[in-house]
Short mmCIF file of C-alpha atoms in Angstrom, two decimals:
data_model
loop_
_atom_site.label_atom_id
_atom_site.label_comp_id
_atom_site.label_asym_id
_atom_site.label_seq_id
_atom_site.Cartn_x
_atom_site.Cartn_y
_atom_site.Cartn_z
CA MET A 163 -4.39 -25.88 25.39
CA SER A 164 -5.63 -23.37 27.78
CA LEU A 165 -2.69 -21.02 27.88
CA PRO A 166 -2.99 -17.44 26.81
CA LYS A 167 -2.38 -16.89 23.26
CA SER A 168 1.17 -15.61 23.64
CA GLU A 169 2.04 -18.45 25.80
CA PHE A 170 0.32 -21.10 23.61
CA GLU A 171 2.51 -20.03 20.61
CA ILE A 172 5.86 -20.76 22.29
CA ALA A 173 4.65 -24.05 24.04
CA LYS A 174 3.55 -25.07 20.33
CA THR A 175 6.93 -24.25 18.88
CA ASP A 176 8.50 -26.23 22.00
CA VAL A 177 6.29 -29.34 20.86
CA GLN A 178 7.31 -28.76 17.14
CA TYR A 179 11.05 -28.65 18.09
CA LEU A 180 10.70 -31.69 20.20
CA VAL A 181 8.89 -33.76 17.44
CA ASN A 182 11.66 -32.57 14.79
CA CYS A 183 14.33 -33.28 17.09
CA ALA A 184 13.00 -37.04 17.77
CA TYR A 185 12.66 -37.54 13.84
CA GLN A 186 16.03 -36.34 13.11
CA ILE A 187 17.86 -38.20 15.87
CA SER A 188 15.90 -41.34 14.64
CA ALA A 189 17.08 -40.67 10.96
CA PHE A 190 20.78 -40.08 12.18
CA ALA A 191 20.50 -43.39 14.11
CA GLY A 192 19.14 -45.23 10.96
CA LEU A 193 15.77 -46.34 12.33
CA HIS A 194 12.96 -47.69 10.44
CA PRO A 195 9.79 -45.43 10.09
CA VAL A 196 7.83 -47.58 12.59
CA ASP A 197 10.94 -47.13 15.02
CA ALA A 198 10.91 -43.34 14.40
CA GLU A 199 7.13 -42.89 15.26
CA LEU A 200 7.79 -45.10 18.72
CA THR A 201 10.79 -42.36 19.33
CA VAL A 202 8.41 -39.50 18.95
CA GLY A 203 5.90 -41.23 21.10
CA LYS A 204 1.87 -41.31 21.26
CA GLU A 205 1.69 -38.25 23.66
CA LEU A 206 3.99 -35.91 22.08
CA SER A 207 2.14 -36.65 18.55
CA ARG A 208 -0.93 -35.92 20.25
CA LEU A 209 0.06 -32.73 21.83
CA ALA A 210 1.65 -31.51 18.32
CA ARG A 211 -1.93 -32.55 16.58
CA LEU A 212 -3.96 -30.58 19.18
CA SER A 213 -1.62 -27.55 19.03
CA ARG A 214 -1.84 -27.49 15.21
CA GLN A 215 -5.98 -27.60 15.61
CA ARG A 216 -5.80 -24.52 17.78
CA GLN A 217 -3.24 -22.86 15.74
CA PRO A 218 -3.42 -24.08 11.90
CA SER A 219 0.10 -24.71 10.46
CA VAL A 220 2.21 -27.58 8.52
CA ASP A 221 2.74 -30.50 10.49
CA VAL A 222 6.48 -30.01 10.68
CA LEU A 223 8.71 -27.45 12.50
CA SER A 224 8.13 -24.34 10.45
CA TYR A 225 9.71 -21.13 9.60
CA GLU A 226 7.07 -19.58 11.88
CA ASP A 227 8.11 -21.94 14.71
CA MET A 228 11.98 -21.04 14.26
CA ILE A 229 12.01 -17.49 13.68
CA LEU A 230 8.59 -15.65 14.26
CA THR A 231 7.50 -17.39 17.70
CA ASN A 232 10.81 -18.60 19.01
CA PRO A 233 11.54 -16.24 22.07
CA LEU A 234 15.03 -15.65 21.06
CA GLN A 235 15.81 -12.33 22.93
CA SER A 236 14.89 -13.98 26.26
CA ASP A 237 14.92 -17.83 25.98
CA PRO A 238 16.18 -18.88 22.62
CA ARG A 239 15.07 -22.68 21.45
CA VAL A 240 18.09 -24.05 19.93
CA TYR A 241 19.37 -27.53 19.09
CA CYS A 242 23.22 -26.88 19.63
CA LEU A 243 25.50 -25.76 22.69
CA GLY A 244 28.63 -23.86 22.74
CA SER A 245 29.74 -21.77 19.59
CA ALA A 246 27.42 -23.33 17.30
CA GLY A 247 24.63 -22.63 19.77
CA VAL A 248 25.81 -19.07 19.61
CA GLU A 249 25.68 -19.06 15.81
CA GLU A 250 22.46 -21.00 15.63
CA ARG A 251 20.58 -18.39 17.77
CA ASP A 252 22.41 -15.61 16.14
CA PHE A 253 21.28 -16.65 12.88
CA CYS A 254 17.50 -17.10 14.08
CA LEU A 255 17.72 -13.53 15.62
CA GLY A 256 19.02 -12.02 12.38
CA HIS A 257 16.06 -13.41 10.44
CA GLN A 258 13.87 -12.24 13.28
CA TYR A 259 15.11 -8.75 12.88
CA ILE A 260 14.71 -8.90 9.07
CA GLU A 261 11.16 -9.97 9.65
CA SER A 262 10.45 -6.88 11.78
CA GLU A 263 12.08 -4.59 9.02
CA LEU A 264 9.96 -6.22 6.26
CA GLN A 265 6.79 -5.85 8.75
CA SER A 266 7.56 -2.14 8.76
CA ALA A 267 8.16 -1.99 5.16
CA MET A 268 4.71 -3.75 4.49
CA ASP A 269 2.94 -1.31 6.90
CA ALA A 270 4.27 1.80 5.02
CA LEU A 271 3.06 0.46 1.75
CA LEU A 272 -0.26 -0.86 2.94
CA GLU A 273 -0.76 2.89 4.53
CA LEU A 274 0.03 4.18 0.82
CA ARG A 275 -2.00 1.75 -0.86
CA ASP A 276 -4.96 1.95 1.50
CA SER A 277 -5.27 5.61 2.97
CA ALA A 278 -6.17 8.61 0.76
CA GLU A 279 -4.55 10.89 3.20
CA ALA A 280 -1.15 9.02 3.24
CA ASP A 281 2.12 10.88 2.76
CA ALA A 282 3.39 9.15 -0.30
CA ARG A 283 6.97 10.63 0.24
CA GLN A 284 7.01 9.77 3.82
CA CYS A 285 5.62 5.90 3.11
CA LEU A 286 8.09 5.12 0.43
CA ALA A 287 10.94 6.68 2.33
CA VAL A 288 10.27 4.48 5.43
CA CYS A 289 9.91 1.61 3.07
CA VAL A 290 13.40 1.89 1.55
CA GLU A 291 15.07 2.72 4.76
CA ARG A 292 13.47 -0.51 6.19
CA LEU A 293 14.59 -2.49 3.24
CA GLU A 294 18.03 -1.26 3.39
CA SER A 295 18.09 -2.30 6.85
CA ALA A 296 17.05 -5.76 6.25
CA ASN A 297 19.81 -5.73 3.49
CA CYS A 298 22.44 -4.93 6.06
CA VAL A 299 21.52 -7.84 8.26
CA LEU A 300 21.55 -10.19 5.33
CA ALA A 301 24.82 -8.85 4.33
CA ARG A 302 26.46 -9.70 7.39
CA PHE A 303 25.33 -12.99 7.15
CA PHE A 304 27.06 -13.42 3.76
CA GLU A 305 30.33 -11.82 5.03
CA CYS A 306 30.64 -13.11 8.60
CA MET A 307 28.81 -16.36 9.39
CA SER A 308 30.82 -19.18 9.89
CA PRO A 309 30.32 -22.15 7.49
CA ASP A 310 31.24 -24.89 9.83
CA LEU A 311 29.27 -23.60 12.73
CA PHE A 312 26.12 -23.03 10.26
CA GLY A 313 26.90 -26.81 9.35
CA GLN A 314 26.65 -27.98 12.62
CA PHE A 315 23.12 -26.76 13.69
CA ARG A 316 21.43 -26.64 9.92
CA VAL A 317 21.69 -30.46 9.84
CA PHE A 318 18.71 -30.23 12.36
CA TYR A 319 16.46 -28.03 10.30
CA GLY A 320 16.51 -30.11 7.15
CA LYS A 321 13.52 -31.88 5.53
CA ASN A 322 11.49 -34.10 7.70
CA PRO A 323 13.25 -37.70 7.09
CA TYR A 324 10.29 -39.84 7.28
CA LYS A 325 7.64 -37.32 5.76
CA ASP A 326 7.26 -35.73 2.48
CA ARG A 327 7.68 -32.44 3.96
CA LEU A 328 9.98 -29.39 3.45
CA GLY A 329 11.74 -28.02 6.33
CA PRO A 330 12.03 -24.22 7.52
CA SER A 331 13.42 -21.98 5.02
CA GLY A 332 13.49 -18.19 4.36
CA ARG A 333 11.58 -19.06 1.13
CA PHE A 334 8.62 -19.20 3.45
CA SER A 335 8.57 -15.67 4.67
CA ALA A 336 5.10 -14.29 3.93
CA ARG A 337 6.45 -10.84 4.57
CA ILE A 338 8.67 -10.85 1.76
CA VAL A 339 5.85 -11.98 -0.54
CA ALA A 340 3.56 -9.13 0.91
CA VAL A 341 6.28 -6.55 0.34
CA SER A 342 6.96 -8.16 -3.28
CA VAL A 343 3.23 -8.06 -4.09
CA LEU A 344 2.92 -4.68 -2.92
CA LEU A 345 5.70 -3.02 -4.71
CA ILE A 346 6.18 -5.16 -7.82
CA GLY A 347 3.10 -7.52 -7.97
CA GLU A 348 2.00 -7.04 -11.43
CA GLU A 349 5.53 -7.03 -12.79
CA LEU A 350 6.30 -10.49 -11.03
CA PHE A 351 3.10 -11.81 -12.53
CA HIS A 352 4.20 -11.27 -15.83
CA GLN A 353 8.03 -12.03 -15.54
CA LYS A 354 7.85 -14.68 -13.10
CA PRO A 355 4.17 -16.14 -12.86
CA GLN A 356 5.86 -19.40 -10.97
CA PHE A 357 6.29 -17.20 -7.84
CA TYR A 358 2.41 -16.84 -7.67
CA ARG A 359 1.68 -20.52 -8.50
CA ASP A 360 4.44 -21.88 -5.94
CA VAL A 361 3.00 -19.51 -3.04
CA PHE A 362 -0.38 -20.94 -3.64
CA ARG A 363 0.86 -24.32 -3.91
CA LEU A 364 3.02 -24.19 -0.89
CA SER A 365 0.76 -21.98 1.17
CA GLU A 366 0.53 -24.15 4.16
CA TYR A 367 4.52 -23.74 4.76
CA TYR A 368 4.02 -19.91 5.56
CA PRO A 369 3.10 -18.14 8.60
CA GLN A 370 -0.65 -18.47 8.01
CA ARG A 371 -2.06 -15.10 9.23
CA CYS A 372 0.20 -13.08 6.99
CA ILE A 373 0.02 -15.37 3.98
CA HIS A 374 -3.83 -15.50 4.15
CA GLU A 375 -4.06 -11.63 4.37
CA VAL A 376 -2.02 -11.64 1.06
CA PHE A 377 -4.44 -14.24 -0.36
CA ARG A 378 -7.24 -11.71 0.49
CA TRP A 379 -5.44 -8.82 -1.57
CA LEU A 380 -5.04 -11.29 -4.34
CA SER A 381 -8.48 -12.66 -4.50
CA PRO A 382 -11.11 -10.08 -5.31
CA ASP A 383 -14.02 -12.66 -5.85
CA LYS A 384 -13.31 -14.28 -2.36
CA GLU A 385 -12.05 -17.35 -4.01
CA SER A 386 -10.69 -20.12 -1.47
CA ALA A 387 -7.17 -19.34 -0.34
CA GLU A 388 -6.72 -23.16 -1.28
CA LEU A 389 -7.05 -22.47 -4.80
CA GLN A 390 -5.10 -20.67 -7.43
CA PRO A 391 -7.12 -17.48 -8.39
CA ARG A 392 -8.56 -17.14 -11.72
CA TRP A 393 -5.96 -14.44 -12.92
CA LEU A 394 -3.08 -16.82 -12.44
CA ASN A 395 -4.63 -19.18 -15.05
CA GLY A 396 -5.16 -16.21 -17.66
CA LYS A 397 -9.13 -16.15 -16.86
CA ALA A 398 -8.96 -12.78 -15.29
CA ASP A 399 -6.94 -9.58 -15.12
CA PHE A 400 -4.12 -9.40 -12.58
CA PRO A 401 -5.84 -7.52 -9.33
CA LYS A 402 -3.78 -4.42 -9.60
CA PHE A 403 -5.44 -2.73 -6.67
CA ALA A 404 -3.40 -5.32 -4.56
CA THR A 405 -0.58 -3.13 -5.22
CA ILE A 406 0.45 0.29 -5.08
CA SER A 407 0.54 0.86 -8.91
CA PRO A 408 -2.88 2.44 -8.91
CA VAL A 409 -1.32 4.95 -6.28
CA MET A 410 1.70 5.84 -8.53
CA GLU A 411 -0.27 6.75 -11.58
CA ARG A 412 -1.62 9.56 -9.45
CA HIS A 413 1.91 10.94 -8.77
CA GLY A 414 4.81 12.62 -10.50
CA SER A 415 8.30 11.62 -11.15
CA GLU A 416 9.73 12.19 -7.64
CA ILE A 417 7.26 9.72 -6.26
CA ARG A 418 8.16 7.31 -9.00
CA LYS A 419 11.81 7.77 -8.26
CA LEU A 420 11.25 6.81 -4.83
CA ARG A 421 9.23 3.71 -5.65
CA ALA A 422 12.09 2.91 -7.91
CA SER A 423 14.61 3.02 -4.79
CA CYS A 424 12.20 0.70 -2.89
CA VAL A 425 12.20 -1.89 -6.05
CA SER A 426 15.90 -1.53 -6.07
CA ALA A 427 16.54 -2.42 -2.49
CA LEU A 428 13.97 -5.47 -2.67
CA ASP A 429 15.80 -6.59 -5.83
CA ARG A 430 19.16 -6.21 -4.12
CA PHE A 431 17.75 -8.30 -1.12
CA THR A 432 16.65 -10.93 -3.41
CA GLN A 433 20.06 -11.22 -5.50
CA LEU A 434 22.13 -11.25 -1.80
CA HIS A 435 19.87 -13.77 -0.54
CA ARG A 436 20.57 -15.93 -3.32
CA ARG A 437 24.42 -15.33 -3.15
CA THR A 438 24.37 -16.01 0.49
CA ALA A 439 22.32 -19.56 -0.52
CA LEU A 440 24.93 -20.51 -2.94
CA LYS A 441 27.86 -19.73 -0.45
CA TYR A 442 26.74 -21.48 2.61
CA THR A 443 24.17 -24.31 1.12
CA ILE A 444 24.63 -25.01 -2.53
CA GLU A 445 28.53 -24.63 -2.94
CA PRO A 446 29.27 -26.80 -0.13
CA GLY A 447 26.91 -29.30 -1.15
CA ARG A 448 24.35 -29.26 1.72
CA PRO A 449 21.07 -30.39 1.33
CA ILE A 450 18.33 -27.91 0.25
CA VAL A 451 15.90 -27.23 3.10
CA GLY A 452 12.92 -25.61 1.41
CA VAL A 453 13.33 -26.76 -2.18
CA GLU A 454 11.39 -29.99 -3.67
CA ALA A 455 13.58 -32.53 -5.39
CA ALA A 456 11.83 -31.94 -8.96
CA GLU A 457 12.26 -28.05 -8.59
CA SER A 458 15.20 -26.05 -10.04
CA ILE A 459 17.15 -24.48 -7.03
CA GLU A 460 18.24 -21.58 -9.37
CA SER A 461 14.66 -20.70 -10.55
CA VAL A 462 13.38 -21.04 -6.76
CA LEU A 463 16.35 -18.65 -5.69
CA SER A 464 15.57 -16.17 -8.56
CA GLN A 465 11.74 -16.32 -8.08
CA ARG A 466 11.49 -12.74 -6.73
CA LEU A 467 14.28 -11.33 -8.75
CA LEU A 468 13.58 -8.58 -11.47
CA ARG A 469 16.43 -7.98 -13.40
CA ALA A 470 14.87 -5.27 -15.31
CA VAL A 471 11.80 -3.35 -14.29
CA ASP A 472 10.44 -0.36 -16.10
CA GLN A 473 10.84 2.04 -13.35
CA SER A 474 9.99 5.22 -15.24
#
């Protein structure tokens, strides 16, 4: 508990990986829930609880653990050995790279939104470049990943078999939420309000620092992040100033076309993510990690997809 922040985050990730492994192995062995808790053990459960007190997060292995704090470049945390382990590491590394590109796109859009002296052309050019780079990584997943190797490591990242909790999933990327809000926030509200309802409802699964920053943009009245804001229930106007839309209104057609290029790149990312999920998860009949039983898989995969946006 007294480790420096960077070391603590990795230690917390290790604890979550160990707890998850104990539960998954217990399920493979067909253990009763009481025996599964004994497999985890009191001390490991205590470490997991204390680490979450210092750094709040969902009480299962999260997307943040798997992708953002996993030291993949130097000492990756993976479950499999051999070729499956390499594929598992590369899968996580690819997502980590996508997250880095999304952060750069997010930073450029925030500069455009918040700085009166921002160069709109430069900010949007950076945004579209970073989104296109993320698309290239996702395209490599779609084209090159081994379905057999993917299936070997993916079983360890499923829903917790003993708790009503979802597993780590790209659905819980707070940065893709942030970029979506900044670029197409109001359009999403009008076309896909369920996107926002689910983000607020499942907020604990997202990396907390980033998702709460997004909630601050979307809650002008400083409402609790635990509650859906009044605008989502039709009791207030959508907070347009959370997006770059007010800035776009001050610029001409060239800047609006650049913004449209960013929207197109984001939309293609969402479409490709849907196709990849279909190819490697749904079509082979593998369990869905980040989707609840009562949810429509198709609607979840399409939540950020704007098929027709007025980009004039």
